[in-house]
JSON list of C-alpha atoms in Angstrom, two decimals:
[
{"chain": "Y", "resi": 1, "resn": "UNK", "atom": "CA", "xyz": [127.73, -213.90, 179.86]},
{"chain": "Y", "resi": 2, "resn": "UNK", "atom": "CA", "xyz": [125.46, -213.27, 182.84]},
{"chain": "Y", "resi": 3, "resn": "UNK", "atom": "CA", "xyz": [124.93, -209.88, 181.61]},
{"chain": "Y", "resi": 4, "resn": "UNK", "atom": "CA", "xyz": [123.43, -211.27, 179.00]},
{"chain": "Y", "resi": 5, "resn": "UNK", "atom": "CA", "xyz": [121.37, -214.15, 180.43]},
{"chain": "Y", "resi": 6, "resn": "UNK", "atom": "CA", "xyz": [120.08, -212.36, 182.90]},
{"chain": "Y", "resi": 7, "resn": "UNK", "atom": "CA", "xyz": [119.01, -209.48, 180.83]},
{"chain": "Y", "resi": 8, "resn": "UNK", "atom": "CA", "xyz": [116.79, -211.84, 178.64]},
{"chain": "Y", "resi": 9, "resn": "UNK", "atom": "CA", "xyz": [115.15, -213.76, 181.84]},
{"chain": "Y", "resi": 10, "resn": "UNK", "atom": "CA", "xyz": [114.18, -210.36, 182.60]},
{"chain": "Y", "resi": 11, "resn": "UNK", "atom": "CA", "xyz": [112.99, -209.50, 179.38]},
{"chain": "Y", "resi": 12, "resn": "UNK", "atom": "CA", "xyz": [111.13, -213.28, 179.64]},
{"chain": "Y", "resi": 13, "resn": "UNK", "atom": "CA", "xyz": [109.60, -211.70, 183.10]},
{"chain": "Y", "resi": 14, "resn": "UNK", "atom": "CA", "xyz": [108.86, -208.37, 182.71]},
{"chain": "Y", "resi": 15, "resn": "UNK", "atom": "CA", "xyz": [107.58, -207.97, 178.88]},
{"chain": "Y", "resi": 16, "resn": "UNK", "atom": "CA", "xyz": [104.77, -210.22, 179.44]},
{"chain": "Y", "resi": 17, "resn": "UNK", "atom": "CA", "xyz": [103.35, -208.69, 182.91]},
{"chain": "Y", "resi": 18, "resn": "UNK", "atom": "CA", "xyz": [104.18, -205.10, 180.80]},
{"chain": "Y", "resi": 19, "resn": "UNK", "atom": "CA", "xyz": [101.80, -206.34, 178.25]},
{"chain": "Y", "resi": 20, "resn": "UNK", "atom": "CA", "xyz": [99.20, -207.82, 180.28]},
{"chain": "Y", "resi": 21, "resn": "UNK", "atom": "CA", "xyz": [98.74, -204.87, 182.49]},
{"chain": "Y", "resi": 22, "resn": "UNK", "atom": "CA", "xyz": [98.73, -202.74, 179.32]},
{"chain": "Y", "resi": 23, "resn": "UNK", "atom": "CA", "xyz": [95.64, -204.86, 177.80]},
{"chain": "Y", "resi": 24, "resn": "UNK", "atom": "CA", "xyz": [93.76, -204.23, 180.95]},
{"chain": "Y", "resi": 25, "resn": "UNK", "atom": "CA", "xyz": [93.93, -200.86, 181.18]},
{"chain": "Y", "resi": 26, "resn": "UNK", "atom": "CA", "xyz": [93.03, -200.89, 177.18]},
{"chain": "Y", "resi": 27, "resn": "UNK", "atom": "CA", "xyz": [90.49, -202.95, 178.47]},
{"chain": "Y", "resi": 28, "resn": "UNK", "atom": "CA", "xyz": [89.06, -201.22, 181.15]},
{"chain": "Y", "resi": 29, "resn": "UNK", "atom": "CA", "xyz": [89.34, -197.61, 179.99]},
{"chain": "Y", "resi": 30, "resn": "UNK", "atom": "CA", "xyz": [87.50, -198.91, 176.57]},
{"chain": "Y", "resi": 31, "resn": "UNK", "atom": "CA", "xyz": [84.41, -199.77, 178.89]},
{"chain": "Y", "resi": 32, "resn": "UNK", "atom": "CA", "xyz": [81.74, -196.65, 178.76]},
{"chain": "Y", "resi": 33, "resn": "UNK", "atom": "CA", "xyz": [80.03, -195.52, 182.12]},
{"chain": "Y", "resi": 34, "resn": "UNK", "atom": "CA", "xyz": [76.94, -197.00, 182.47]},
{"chain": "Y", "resi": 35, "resn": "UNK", "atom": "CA", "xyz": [75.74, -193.75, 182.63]},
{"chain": "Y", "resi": 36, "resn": "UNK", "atom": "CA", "xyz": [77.14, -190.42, 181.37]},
{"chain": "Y", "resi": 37, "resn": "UNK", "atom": "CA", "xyz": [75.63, -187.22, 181.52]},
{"chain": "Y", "resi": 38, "resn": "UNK", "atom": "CA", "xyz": [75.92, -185.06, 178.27]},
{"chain": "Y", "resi": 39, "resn": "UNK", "atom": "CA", "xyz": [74.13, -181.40, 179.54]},
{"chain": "Y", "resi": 40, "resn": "UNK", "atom": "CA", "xyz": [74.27, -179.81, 181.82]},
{"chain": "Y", "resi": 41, "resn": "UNK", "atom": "CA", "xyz": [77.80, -179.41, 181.72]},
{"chain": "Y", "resi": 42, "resn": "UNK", "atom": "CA", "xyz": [80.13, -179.49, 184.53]},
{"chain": "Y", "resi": 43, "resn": "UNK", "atom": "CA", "xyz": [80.00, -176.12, 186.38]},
{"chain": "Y", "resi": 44, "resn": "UNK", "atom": "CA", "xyz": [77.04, -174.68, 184.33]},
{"chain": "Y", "resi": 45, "resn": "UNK", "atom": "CA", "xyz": [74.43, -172.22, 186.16]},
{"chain": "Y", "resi": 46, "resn": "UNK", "atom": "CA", "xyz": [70.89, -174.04, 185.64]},
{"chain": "Y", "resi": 47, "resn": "UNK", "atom": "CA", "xyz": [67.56, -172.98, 186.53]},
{"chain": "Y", "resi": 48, "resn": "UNK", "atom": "CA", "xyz": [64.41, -174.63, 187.37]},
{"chain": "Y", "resi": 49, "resn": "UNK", "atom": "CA", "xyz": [63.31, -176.50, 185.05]},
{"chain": "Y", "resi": 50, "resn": "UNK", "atom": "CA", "xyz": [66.81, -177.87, 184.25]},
{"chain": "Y", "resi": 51, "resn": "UNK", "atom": "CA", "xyz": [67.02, -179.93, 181.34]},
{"chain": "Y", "resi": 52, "resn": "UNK", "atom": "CA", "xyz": [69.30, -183.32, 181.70]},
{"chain": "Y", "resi": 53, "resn": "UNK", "atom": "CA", "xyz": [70.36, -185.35, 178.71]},
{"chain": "Y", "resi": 54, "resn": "UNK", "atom": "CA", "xyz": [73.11, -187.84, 178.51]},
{"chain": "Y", "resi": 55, "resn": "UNK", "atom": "CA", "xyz": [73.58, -191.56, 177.32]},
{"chain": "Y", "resi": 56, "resn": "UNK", "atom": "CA", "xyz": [72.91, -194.77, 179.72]},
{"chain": "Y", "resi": 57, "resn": "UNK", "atom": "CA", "xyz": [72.07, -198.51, 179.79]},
{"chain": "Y", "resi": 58, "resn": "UNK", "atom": "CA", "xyz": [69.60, -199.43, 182.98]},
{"chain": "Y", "resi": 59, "resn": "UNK", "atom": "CA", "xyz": [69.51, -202.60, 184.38]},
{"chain": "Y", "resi": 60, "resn": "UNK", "atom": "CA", "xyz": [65.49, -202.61, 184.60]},
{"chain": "Y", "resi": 61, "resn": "UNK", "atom": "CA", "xyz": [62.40, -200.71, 182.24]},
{"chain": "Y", "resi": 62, "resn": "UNK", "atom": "CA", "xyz": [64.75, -198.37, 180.77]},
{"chain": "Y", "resi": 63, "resn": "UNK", "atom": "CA", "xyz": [64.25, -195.90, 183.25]},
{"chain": "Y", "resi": 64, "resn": "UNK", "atom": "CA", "xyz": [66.43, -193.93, 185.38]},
{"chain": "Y", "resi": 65, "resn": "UNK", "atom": "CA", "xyz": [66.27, -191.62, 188.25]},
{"chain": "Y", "resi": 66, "resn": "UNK", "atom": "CA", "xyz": [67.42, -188.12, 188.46]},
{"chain": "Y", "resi": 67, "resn": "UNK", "atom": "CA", "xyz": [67.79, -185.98, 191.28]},
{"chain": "Y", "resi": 68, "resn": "UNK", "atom": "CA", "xyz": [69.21, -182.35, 191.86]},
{"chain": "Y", "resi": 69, "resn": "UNK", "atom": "CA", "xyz": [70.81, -181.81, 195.10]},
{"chain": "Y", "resi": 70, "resn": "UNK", "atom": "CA", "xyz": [71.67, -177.88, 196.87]},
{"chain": "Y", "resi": 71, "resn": "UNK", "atom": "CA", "xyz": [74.78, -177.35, 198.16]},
{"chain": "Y", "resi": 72, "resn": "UNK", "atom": "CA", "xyz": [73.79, -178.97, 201.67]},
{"chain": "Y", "resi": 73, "resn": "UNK", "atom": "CA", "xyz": [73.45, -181.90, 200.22]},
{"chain": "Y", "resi": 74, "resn": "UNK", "atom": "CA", "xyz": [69.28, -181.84, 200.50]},
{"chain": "Y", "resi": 75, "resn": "UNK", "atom": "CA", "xyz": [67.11, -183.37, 197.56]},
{"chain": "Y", "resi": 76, "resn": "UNK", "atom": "CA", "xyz": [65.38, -180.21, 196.20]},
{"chain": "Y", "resi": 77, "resn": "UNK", "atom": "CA", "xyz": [64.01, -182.22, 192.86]},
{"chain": "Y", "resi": 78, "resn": "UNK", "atom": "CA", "xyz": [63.83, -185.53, 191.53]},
{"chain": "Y", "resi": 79, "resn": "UNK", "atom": "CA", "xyz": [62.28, -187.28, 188.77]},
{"chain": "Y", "resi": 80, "resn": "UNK", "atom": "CA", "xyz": [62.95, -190.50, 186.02]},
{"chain": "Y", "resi": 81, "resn": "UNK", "atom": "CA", "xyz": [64.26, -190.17, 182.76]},
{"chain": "Y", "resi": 82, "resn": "UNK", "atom": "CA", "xyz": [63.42, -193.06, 179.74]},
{"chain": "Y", "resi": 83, "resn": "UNK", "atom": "CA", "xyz": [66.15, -194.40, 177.88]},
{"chain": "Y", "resi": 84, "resn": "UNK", "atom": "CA", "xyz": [65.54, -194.88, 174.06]},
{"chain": "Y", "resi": 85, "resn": "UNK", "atom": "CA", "xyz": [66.98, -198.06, 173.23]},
{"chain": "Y", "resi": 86, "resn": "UNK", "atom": "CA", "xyz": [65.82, -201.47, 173.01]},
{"chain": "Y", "resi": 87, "resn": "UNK", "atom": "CA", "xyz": [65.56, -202.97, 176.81]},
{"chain": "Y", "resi": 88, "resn": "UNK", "atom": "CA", "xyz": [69.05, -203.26, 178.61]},
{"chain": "Y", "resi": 89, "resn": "UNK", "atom": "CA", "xyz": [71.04, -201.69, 175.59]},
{"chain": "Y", "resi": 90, "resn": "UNK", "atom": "CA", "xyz": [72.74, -198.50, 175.58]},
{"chain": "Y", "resi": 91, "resn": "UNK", "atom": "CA", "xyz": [70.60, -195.04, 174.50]},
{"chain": "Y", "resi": 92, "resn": "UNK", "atom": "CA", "xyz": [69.99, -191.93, 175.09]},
{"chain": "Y", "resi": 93, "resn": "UNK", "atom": "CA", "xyz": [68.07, -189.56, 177.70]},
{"chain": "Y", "resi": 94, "resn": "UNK", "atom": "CA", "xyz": [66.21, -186.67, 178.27]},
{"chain": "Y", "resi": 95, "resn": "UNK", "atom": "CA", "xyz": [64.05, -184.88, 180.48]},
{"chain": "Y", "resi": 96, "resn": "UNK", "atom": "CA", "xyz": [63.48, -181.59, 182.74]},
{"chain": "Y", "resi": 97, "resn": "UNK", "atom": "CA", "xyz": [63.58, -182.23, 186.34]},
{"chain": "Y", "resi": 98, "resn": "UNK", "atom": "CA", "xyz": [62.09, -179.09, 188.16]},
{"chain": "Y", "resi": 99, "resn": "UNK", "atom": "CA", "xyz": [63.70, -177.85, 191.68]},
{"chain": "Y", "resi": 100, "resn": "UNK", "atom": "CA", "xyz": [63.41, -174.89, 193.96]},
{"chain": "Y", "resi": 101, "resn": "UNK", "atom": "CA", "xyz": [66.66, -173.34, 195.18]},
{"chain": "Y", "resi": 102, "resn": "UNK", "atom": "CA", "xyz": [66.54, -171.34, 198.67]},
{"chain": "Y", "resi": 103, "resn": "UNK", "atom": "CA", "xyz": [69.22, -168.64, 199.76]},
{"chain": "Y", "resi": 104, "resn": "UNK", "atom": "CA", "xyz": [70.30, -167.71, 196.16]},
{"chain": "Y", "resi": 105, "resn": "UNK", "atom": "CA", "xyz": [72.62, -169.25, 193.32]},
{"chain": "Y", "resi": 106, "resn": "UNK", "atom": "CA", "xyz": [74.59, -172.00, 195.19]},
{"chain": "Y", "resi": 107, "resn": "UNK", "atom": "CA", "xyz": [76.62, -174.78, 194.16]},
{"chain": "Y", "resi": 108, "resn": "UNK", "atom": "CA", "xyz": [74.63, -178.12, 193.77]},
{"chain": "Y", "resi": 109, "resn": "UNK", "atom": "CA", "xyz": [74.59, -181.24, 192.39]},
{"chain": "Y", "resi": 110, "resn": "UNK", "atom": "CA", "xyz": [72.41, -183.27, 189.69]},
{"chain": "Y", "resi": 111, "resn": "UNK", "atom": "CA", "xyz": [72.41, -187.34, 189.64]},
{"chain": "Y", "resi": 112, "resn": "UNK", "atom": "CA", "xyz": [71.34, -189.60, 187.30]},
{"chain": "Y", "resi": 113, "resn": "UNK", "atom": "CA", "xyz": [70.99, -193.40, 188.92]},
{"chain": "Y", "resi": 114, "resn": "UNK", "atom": "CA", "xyz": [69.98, -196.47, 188.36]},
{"chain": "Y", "resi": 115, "resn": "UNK", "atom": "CA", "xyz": [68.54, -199.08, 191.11]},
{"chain": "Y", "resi": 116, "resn": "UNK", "atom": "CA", "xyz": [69.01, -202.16, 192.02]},
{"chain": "Y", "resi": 117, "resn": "UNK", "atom": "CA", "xyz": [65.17, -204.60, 191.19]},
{"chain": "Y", "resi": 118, "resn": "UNK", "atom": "CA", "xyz": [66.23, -206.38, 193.86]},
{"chain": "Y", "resi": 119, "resn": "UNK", "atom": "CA", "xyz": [66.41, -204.15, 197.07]},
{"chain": "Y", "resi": 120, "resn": "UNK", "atom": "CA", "xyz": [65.92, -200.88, 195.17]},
{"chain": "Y", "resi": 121, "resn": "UNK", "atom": "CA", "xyz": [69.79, -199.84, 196.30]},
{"chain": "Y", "resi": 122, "resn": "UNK", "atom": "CA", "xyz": [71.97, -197.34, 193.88]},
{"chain": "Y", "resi": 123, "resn": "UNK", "atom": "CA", "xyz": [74.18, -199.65, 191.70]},
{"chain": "Y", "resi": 124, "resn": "UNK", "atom": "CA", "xyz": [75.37, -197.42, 189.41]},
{"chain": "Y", "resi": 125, "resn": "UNK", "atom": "CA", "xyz": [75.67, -193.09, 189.89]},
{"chain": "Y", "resi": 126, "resn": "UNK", "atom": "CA", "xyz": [76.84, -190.53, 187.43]},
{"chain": "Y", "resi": 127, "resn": "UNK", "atom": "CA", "xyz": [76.41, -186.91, 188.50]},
{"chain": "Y", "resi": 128, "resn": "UNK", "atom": "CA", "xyz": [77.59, -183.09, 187.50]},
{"chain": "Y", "resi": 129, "resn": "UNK", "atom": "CA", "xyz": [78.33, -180.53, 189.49]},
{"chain": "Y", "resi": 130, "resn": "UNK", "atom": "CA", "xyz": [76.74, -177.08, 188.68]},
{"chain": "Y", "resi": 131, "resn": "UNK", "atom": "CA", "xyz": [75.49, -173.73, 189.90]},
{"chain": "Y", "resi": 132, "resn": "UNK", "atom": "CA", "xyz": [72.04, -173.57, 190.75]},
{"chain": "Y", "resi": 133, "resn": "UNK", "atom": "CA", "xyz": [70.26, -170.11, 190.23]}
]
């Protein structure tokens, strides 16, 4: 008999914290980035200008910064990208951002960001890793 009881009190216990965690990670992992980057792709060799497109909702004018970093970790180019969606909704974005590479094809970095209006802080990052020629 206490097999049995205590099986269902911890079916009572366990099912519903099962389910609740499963919602929330439904939940969470249904939530886009902010900010995704669609090209370049991850690992791709760029050159200057590189072309950056993706999909993003800013917090402020639509706009967004990019920047490409060398494999140092050193801003080499930066510029803003437009969104094309009505202001604060989700779009897409485009632009070139042109850098200059020293030492040869190196690994590097580009970023797309948004800033805080505030204090002008990062809030929210996406960025690819790629080969920079």
């Amino acid at each position: 008999m206490c097999k049995l009881r205590c099986g269902l009190r911890f079916l009572r216990l366990v099912l519903p914290a099962a389910l609740i965690a499963w919602l929330i990670a439904r939940r969470v992992r249904s939530t886009p980035e902010r900010i995704q980057i669609t090209s370049p792709a991850s690992l791709a060799i760029v050159t200057s200008p590189v072309m950056v497109t993706g999909v993003g909702e800013a917090v402020q004018h639509n706009m967004l910064g990019v920047r490409v970093r060398d494999q140092g970790g050193e801003e080499i180019g930066t510029g803003t990208l437009s969104i094309m969606a009505a202001l604060g909704e989700r779009g897409p974005f485009s632009g070139t951002i042109t850098f200059n590479v020293t030492g040869g094809s190196q690994p590097g970095r580009i970023e797309v960001f948004d800033v805080s209006p505030r204090d002008g802080n990062v809030i929210h990052l996406s960025s690819v890793e790629v080969t920079l020629a």
